XYZ file of C-alpha atoms in Angstrom:
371
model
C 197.975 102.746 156.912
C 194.490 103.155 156.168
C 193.252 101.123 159.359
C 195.766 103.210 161.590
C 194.843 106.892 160.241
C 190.925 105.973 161.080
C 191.982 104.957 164.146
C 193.653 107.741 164.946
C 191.272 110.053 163.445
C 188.367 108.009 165.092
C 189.621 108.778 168.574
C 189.969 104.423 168.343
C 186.360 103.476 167.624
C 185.205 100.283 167.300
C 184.363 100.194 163.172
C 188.068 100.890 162.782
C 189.283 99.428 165.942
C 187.893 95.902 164.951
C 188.405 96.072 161.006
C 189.986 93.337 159.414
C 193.115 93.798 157.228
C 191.167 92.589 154.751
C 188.290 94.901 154.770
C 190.729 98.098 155.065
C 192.464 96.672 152.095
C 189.369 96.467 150.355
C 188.762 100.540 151.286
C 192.523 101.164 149.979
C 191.908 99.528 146.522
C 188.830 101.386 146.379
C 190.365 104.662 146.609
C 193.555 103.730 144.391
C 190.614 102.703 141.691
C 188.601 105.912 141.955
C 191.925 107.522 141.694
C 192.722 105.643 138.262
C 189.394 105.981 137.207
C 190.063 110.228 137.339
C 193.163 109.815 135.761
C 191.991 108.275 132.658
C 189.312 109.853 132.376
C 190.400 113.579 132.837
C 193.917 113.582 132.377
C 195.009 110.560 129.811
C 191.313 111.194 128.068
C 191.638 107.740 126.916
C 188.469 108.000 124.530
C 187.266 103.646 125.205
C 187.457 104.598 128.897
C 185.481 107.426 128.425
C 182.979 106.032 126.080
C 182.812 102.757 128.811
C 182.214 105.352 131.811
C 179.741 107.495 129.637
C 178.008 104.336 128.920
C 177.817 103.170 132.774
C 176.260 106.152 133.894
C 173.565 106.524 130.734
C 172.671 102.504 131.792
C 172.284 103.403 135.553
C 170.650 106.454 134.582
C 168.007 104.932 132.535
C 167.873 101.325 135.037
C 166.782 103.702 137.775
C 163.902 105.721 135.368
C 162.609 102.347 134.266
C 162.498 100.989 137.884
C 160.808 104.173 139.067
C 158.108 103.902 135.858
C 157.302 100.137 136.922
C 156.282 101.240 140.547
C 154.154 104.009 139.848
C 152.351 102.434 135.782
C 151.133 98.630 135.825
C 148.969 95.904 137.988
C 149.174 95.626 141.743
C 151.049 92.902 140.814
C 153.848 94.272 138.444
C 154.477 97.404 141.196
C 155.380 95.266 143.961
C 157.345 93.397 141.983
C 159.166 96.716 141.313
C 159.211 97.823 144.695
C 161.517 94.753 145.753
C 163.521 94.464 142.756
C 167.353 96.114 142.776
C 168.431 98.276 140.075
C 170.531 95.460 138.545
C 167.298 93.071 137.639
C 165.436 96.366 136.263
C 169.193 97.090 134.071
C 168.243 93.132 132.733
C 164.960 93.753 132.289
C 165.164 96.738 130.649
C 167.896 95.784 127.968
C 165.727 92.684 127.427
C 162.815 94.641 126.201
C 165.088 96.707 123.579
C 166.462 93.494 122.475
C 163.235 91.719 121.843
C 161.857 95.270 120.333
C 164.814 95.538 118.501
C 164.720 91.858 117.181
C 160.670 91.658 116.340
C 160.838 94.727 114.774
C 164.218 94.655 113.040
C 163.005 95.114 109.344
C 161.241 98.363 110.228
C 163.766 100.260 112.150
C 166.792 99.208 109.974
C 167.254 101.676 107.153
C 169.398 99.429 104.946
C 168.598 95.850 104.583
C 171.138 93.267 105.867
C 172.454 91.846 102.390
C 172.391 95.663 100.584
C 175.460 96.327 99.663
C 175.919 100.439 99.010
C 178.037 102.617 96.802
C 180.429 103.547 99.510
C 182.558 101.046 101.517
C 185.016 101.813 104.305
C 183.119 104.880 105.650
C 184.322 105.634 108.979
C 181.912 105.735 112.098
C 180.563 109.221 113.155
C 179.108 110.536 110.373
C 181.552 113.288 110.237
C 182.680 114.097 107.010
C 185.699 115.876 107.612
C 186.908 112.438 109.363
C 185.341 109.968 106.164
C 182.052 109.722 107.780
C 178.883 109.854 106.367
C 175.822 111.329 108.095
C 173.474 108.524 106.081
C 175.779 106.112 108.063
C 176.042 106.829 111.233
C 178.288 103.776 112.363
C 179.752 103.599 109.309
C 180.080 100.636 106.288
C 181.885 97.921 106.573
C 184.608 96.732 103.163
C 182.332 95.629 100.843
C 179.670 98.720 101.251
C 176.684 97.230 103.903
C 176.017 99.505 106.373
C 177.274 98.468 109.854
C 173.984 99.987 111.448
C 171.450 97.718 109.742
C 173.972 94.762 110.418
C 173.541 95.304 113.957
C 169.957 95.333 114.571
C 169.146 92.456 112.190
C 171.779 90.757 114.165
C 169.754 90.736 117.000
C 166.648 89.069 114.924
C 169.278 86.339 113.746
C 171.211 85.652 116.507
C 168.693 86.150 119.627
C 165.651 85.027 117.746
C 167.607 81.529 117.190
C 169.327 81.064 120.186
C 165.619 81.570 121.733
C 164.521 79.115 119.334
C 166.947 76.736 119.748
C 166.818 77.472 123.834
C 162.927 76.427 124.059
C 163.722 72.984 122.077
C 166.681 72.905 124.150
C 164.264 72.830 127.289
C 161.512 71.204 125.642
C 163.752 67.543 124.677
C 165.622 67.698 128.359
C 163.068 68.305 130.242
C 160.741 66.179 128.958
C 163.266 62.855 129.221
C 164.205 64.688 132.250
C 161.066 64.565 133.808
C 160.309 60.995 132.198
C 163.338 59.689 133.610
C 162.692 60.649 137.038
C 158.983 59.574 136.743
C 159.375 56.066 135.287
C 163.373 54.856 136.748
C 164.112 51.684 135.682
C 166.031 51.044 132.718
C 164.467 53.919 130.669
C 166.261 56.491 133.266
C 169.649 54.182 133.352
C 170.035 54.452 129.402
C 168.767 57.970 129.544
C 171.723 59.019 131.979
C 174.391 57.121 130.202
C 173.685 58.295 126.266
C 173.772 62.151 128.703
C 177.219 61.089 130.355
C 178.413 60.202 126.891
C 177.195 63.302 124.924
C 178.541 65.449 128.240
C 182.051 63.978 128.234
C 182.831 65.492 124.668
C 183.429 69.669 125.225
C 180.276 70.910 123.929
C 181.966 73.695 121.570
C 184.160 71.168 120.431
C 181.140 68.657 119.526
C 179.324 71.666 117.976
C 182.223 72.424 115.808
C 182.762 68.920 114.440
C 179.285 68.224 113.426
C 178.998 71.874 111.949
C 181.166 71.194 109.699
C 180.075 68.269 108.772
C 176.372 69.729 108.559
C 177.819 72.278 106.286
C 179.404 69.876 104.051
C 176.712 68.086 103.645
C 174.180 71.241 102.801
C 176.368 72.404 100.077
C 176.069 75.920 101.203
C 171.953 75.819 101.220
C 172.172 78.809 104.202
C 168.534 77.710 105.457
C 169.384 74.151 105.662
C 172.646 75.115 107.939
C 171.086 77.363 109.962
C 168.081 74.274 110.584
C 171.236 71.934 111.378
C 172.624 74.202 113.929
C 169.718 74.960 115.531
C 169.220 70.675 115.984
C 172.770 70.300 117.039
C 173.025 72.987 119.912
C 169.442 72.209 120.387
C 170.473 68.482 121.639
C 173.875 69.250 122.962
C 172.494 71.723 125.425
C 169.147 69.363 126.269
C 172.150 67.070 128.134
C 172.656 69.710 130.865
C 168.592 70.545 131.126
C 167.933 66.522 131.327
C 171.016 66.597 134.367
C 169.149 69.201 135.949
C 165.108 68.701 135.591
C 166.142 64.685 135.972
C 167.711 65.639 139.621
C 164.472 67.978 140.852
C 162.025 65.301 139.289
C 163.379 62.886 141.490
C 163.151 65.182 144.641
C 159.710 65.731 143.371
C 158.314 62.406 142.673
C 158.552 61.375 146.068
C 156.516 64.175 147.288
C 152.806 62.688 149.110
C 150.759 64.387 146.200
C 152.143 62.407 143.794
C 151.219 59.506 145.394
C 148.068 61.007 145.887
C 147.860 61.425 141.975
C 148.670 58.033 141.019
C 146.313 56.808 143.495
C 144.076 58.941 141.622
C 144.707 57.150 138.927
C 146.232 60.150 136.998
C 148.106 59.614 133.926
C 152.094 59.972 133.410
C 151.134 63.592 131.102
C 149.162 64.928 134.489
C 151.618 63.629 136.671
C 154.429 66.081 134.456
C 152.922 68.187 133.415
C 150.550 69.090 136.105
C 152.098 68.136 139.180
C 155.826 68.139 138.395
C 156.627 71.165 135.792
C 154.715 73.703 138.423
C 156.715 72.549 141.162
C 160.141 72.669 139.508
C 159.425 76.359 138.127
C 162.092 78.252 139.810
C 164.783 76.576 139.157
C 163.958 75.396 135.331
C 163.401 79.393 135.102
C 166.412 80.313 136.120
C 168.326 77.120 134.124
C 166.511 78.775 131.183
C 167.985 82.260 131.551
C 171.759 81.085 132.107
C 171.267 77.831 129.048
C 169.866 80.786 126.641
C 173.176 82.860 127.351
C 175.620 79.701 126.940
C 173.642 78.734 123.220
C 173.622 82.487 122.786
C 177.767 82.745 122.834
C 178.082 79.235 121.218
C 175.859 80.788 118.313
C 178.222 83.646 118.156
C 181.461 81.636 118.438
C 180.234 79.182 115.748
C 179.375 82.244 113.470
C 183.094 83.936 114.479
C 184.306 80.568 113.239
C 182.605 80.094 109.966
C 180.133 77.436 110.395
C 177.103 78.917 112.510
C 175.210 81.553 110.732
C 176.274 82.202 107.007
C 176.342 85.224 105.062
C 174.842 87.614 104.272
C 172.845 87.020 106.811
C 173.731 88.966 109.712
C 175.080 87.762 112.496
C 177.207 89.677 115.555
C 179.436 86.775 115.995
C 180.272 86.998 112.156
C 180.482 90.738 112.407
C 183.185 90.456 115.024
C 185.129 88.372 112.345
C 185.340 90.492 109.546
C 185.674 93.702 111.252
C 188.171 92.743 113.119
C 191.335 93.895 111.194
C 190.532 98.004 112.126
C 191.121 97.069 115.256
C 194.575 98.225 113.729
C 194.082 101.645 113.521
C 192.817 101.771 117.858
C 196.601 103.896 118.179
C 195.567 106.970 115.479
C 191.882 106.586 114.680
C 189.610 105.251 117.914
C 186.172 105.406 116.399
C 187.219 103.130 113.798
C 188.600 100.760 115.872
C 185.663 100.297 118.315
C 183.665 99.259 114.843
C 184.399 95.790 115.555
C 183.402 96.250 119.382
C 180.304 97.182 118.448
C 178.719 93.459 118.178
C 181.030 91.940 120.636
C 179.451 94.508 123.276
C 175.667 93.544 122.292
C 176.863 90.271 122.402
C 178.311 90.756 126.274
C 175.062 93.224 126.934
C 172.547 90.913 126.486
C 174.664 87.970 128.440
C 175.070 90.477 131.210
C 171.611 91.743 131.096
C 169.868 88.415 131.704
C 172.088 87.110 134.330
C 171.031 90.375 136.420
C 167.599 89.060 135.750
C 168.482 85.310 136.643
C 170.286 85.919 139.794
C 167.120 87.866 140.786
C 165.219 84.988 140.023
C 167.242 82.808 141.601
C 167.700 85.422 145.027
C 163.369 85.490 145.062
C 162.917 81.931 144.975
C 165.260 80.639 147.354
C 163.368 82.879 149.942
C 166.610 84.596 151.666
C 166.243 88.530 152.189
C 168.500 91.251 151.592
């Protein structure tokens, strides 16, 4: 219907003439999803929907200011760079920087600390009183009394600063074999690649799980000590999938002419990877870095949701999620106490978003194809 009224209207020209049913279908669920999209919005008033939409436009709002700042304030350099990048890689970029700002300076900006436990528990979000709010708590306190605020931004110090951590080790013991592997073949790479295929058939999560709670067990609740073991574990779990990957574009590398030239040189095997390889597999180990630091990033928070990633009362987002997840139950009659719980579960999804903008942008620049 869509394909025939443009026709019609079109006097038969050839964009509507020649569409596919596929593309007109494509126009058609458009409009039905604007249409929704009004609905809920002005009629149902459906307060997450509004809150999501609100959200959308503040993000694309302030993606487009920050884009706009980078091409005008910076280095030759750092304005081109802005000049070519879309508005999705400037979103990344962007939420990165709070993050890290966030994260570094976590103890400054929070005005409770994470383990303080107030006088007032169960304060509802707002800081309304007439609703049980609290204007010293803006998002509220959670059932024992710590305010949900503070949680939140020394969240981001716990949980990105160690999947970072544990992401640069990550790189650091797979790339290195990696790059060995490819370098010196021979039996070294064979039992490399096989103790990889055997730590890669076991579902990483899984594998995480079981020797978390044996790491746990055998801390006896020392919360430093667990938090070492779990960097260790993820750590070598995840350095299987950067060995697969730097292992594959070593070997594509080492046959290159200047590194023959090298080792006619007489250049050692640290210049040879260091120096020759690592500069020439950039790209894509940049890129591997981005999406590995969002996979140990969730697997930090799903150990956490499960008990045996980062204990209390240190705070964590994935533990957050966890125990605010009964007022959830009161979404029908009370919606800014149920989006309490939502609160770390959308950082957590922000920041994963955010740096897979910046990744595929990455990943769009170096292959070399336009727009």
């Amino acid at each position: 219907m869509f394909r025939k009224i443009g026709q019609v209207l079109s006097k038969n020209r050839p964009y509507f003439r020649d569409m596919t049913f596929g593309v007109a279908y494509g126009f058609a669920f458009a409009v039905w999803a604007l249409g929704a999209t009004a609905h809920l919005f002005f009629i149902v008033e459906n307060p997450f929907f509004r809150w999501a939409i609100q959200l959308l436009i503040v993000f694309a709002i302030a993606a487009f200011l920050f884009r706009l700042l980078g091409r005008g304030v910076g280095t030759t350099g750092s304005r081109k760079l802005f000049r070519g990048m879309p508005l999705t890689a400037a979103f990344g970029i962007l939420i990165i920087l709070i993050y890290a700002f966030v994260a570094i300076f976590a103890a400054a900006i929070a005005p409770y600390g994470q383990e303080q436990v107030l006088a007032n528990a169960n304060i509802v979000p707002g800081g309304n009183p007439a609703t049980g709010g609290d204007p010293a708590y803006p998002l509220g306190t959670d059932q024992i009394g710590r305010d949900i605020l503070s949680r939140l931004i020394f969240g981001a110090q716990n949980t990105v600063g160690i999947a970072f951590v544990t992401t640069c080790l990550a790189f650091f013991l797979g790339g290195s074999l990696g790059f060995l592997a490819a370098t010196l073949g021979g039996w070294l790479d064979q039992l490399l690649s096989r103790i990889v295929d055997a730590l890669m058939a076991i579902p990483a999560l899984i594998f995480a799980l079981l020797l978390m709670t044996i790491a746990t067990a055998y801390a006896q609740g020392e919360r430093t000590q667990v938090t070492l073991y779990m960097i260790l574990i993820i750590a070598v779990i995840d350095s299987t999938r950067v060995f697969r990957l730097s292992r594959a574009v070593g070997q594509s590398i080492v046959v290159m002419d200047y590194i023959e030239a090298a080792r006619l040189r007489g250049e050692g095997l640290g210049y040879l990877v260091f120096r020759e390889m690592l500069p020439n597999a950039y790209a894509p180990l940049l890129a591997e870095f981005g999406l590995r630091f969002c996979f140990v990033f969730l697997t930090i928070a799903s150990l956490s949701f499960l008990g045996v990633g980062i204990q209390p009362p240190f705070a964590d987002w994935g533990t957050m999620v966890r125990d605010l997840s009964q007022f959830i139950n009161f979404a029908a009659f009370a919606p800014n106490v149920a989006v309490t719980p939502l609160l770390a579960a959308g950082a957590i999804a922000l920041l994963t978003v955010a740096v897979n903008f910046v990744v595929d942008w990455m990943l769009h620049r170096s292959s070399g194809l336009k727009e």
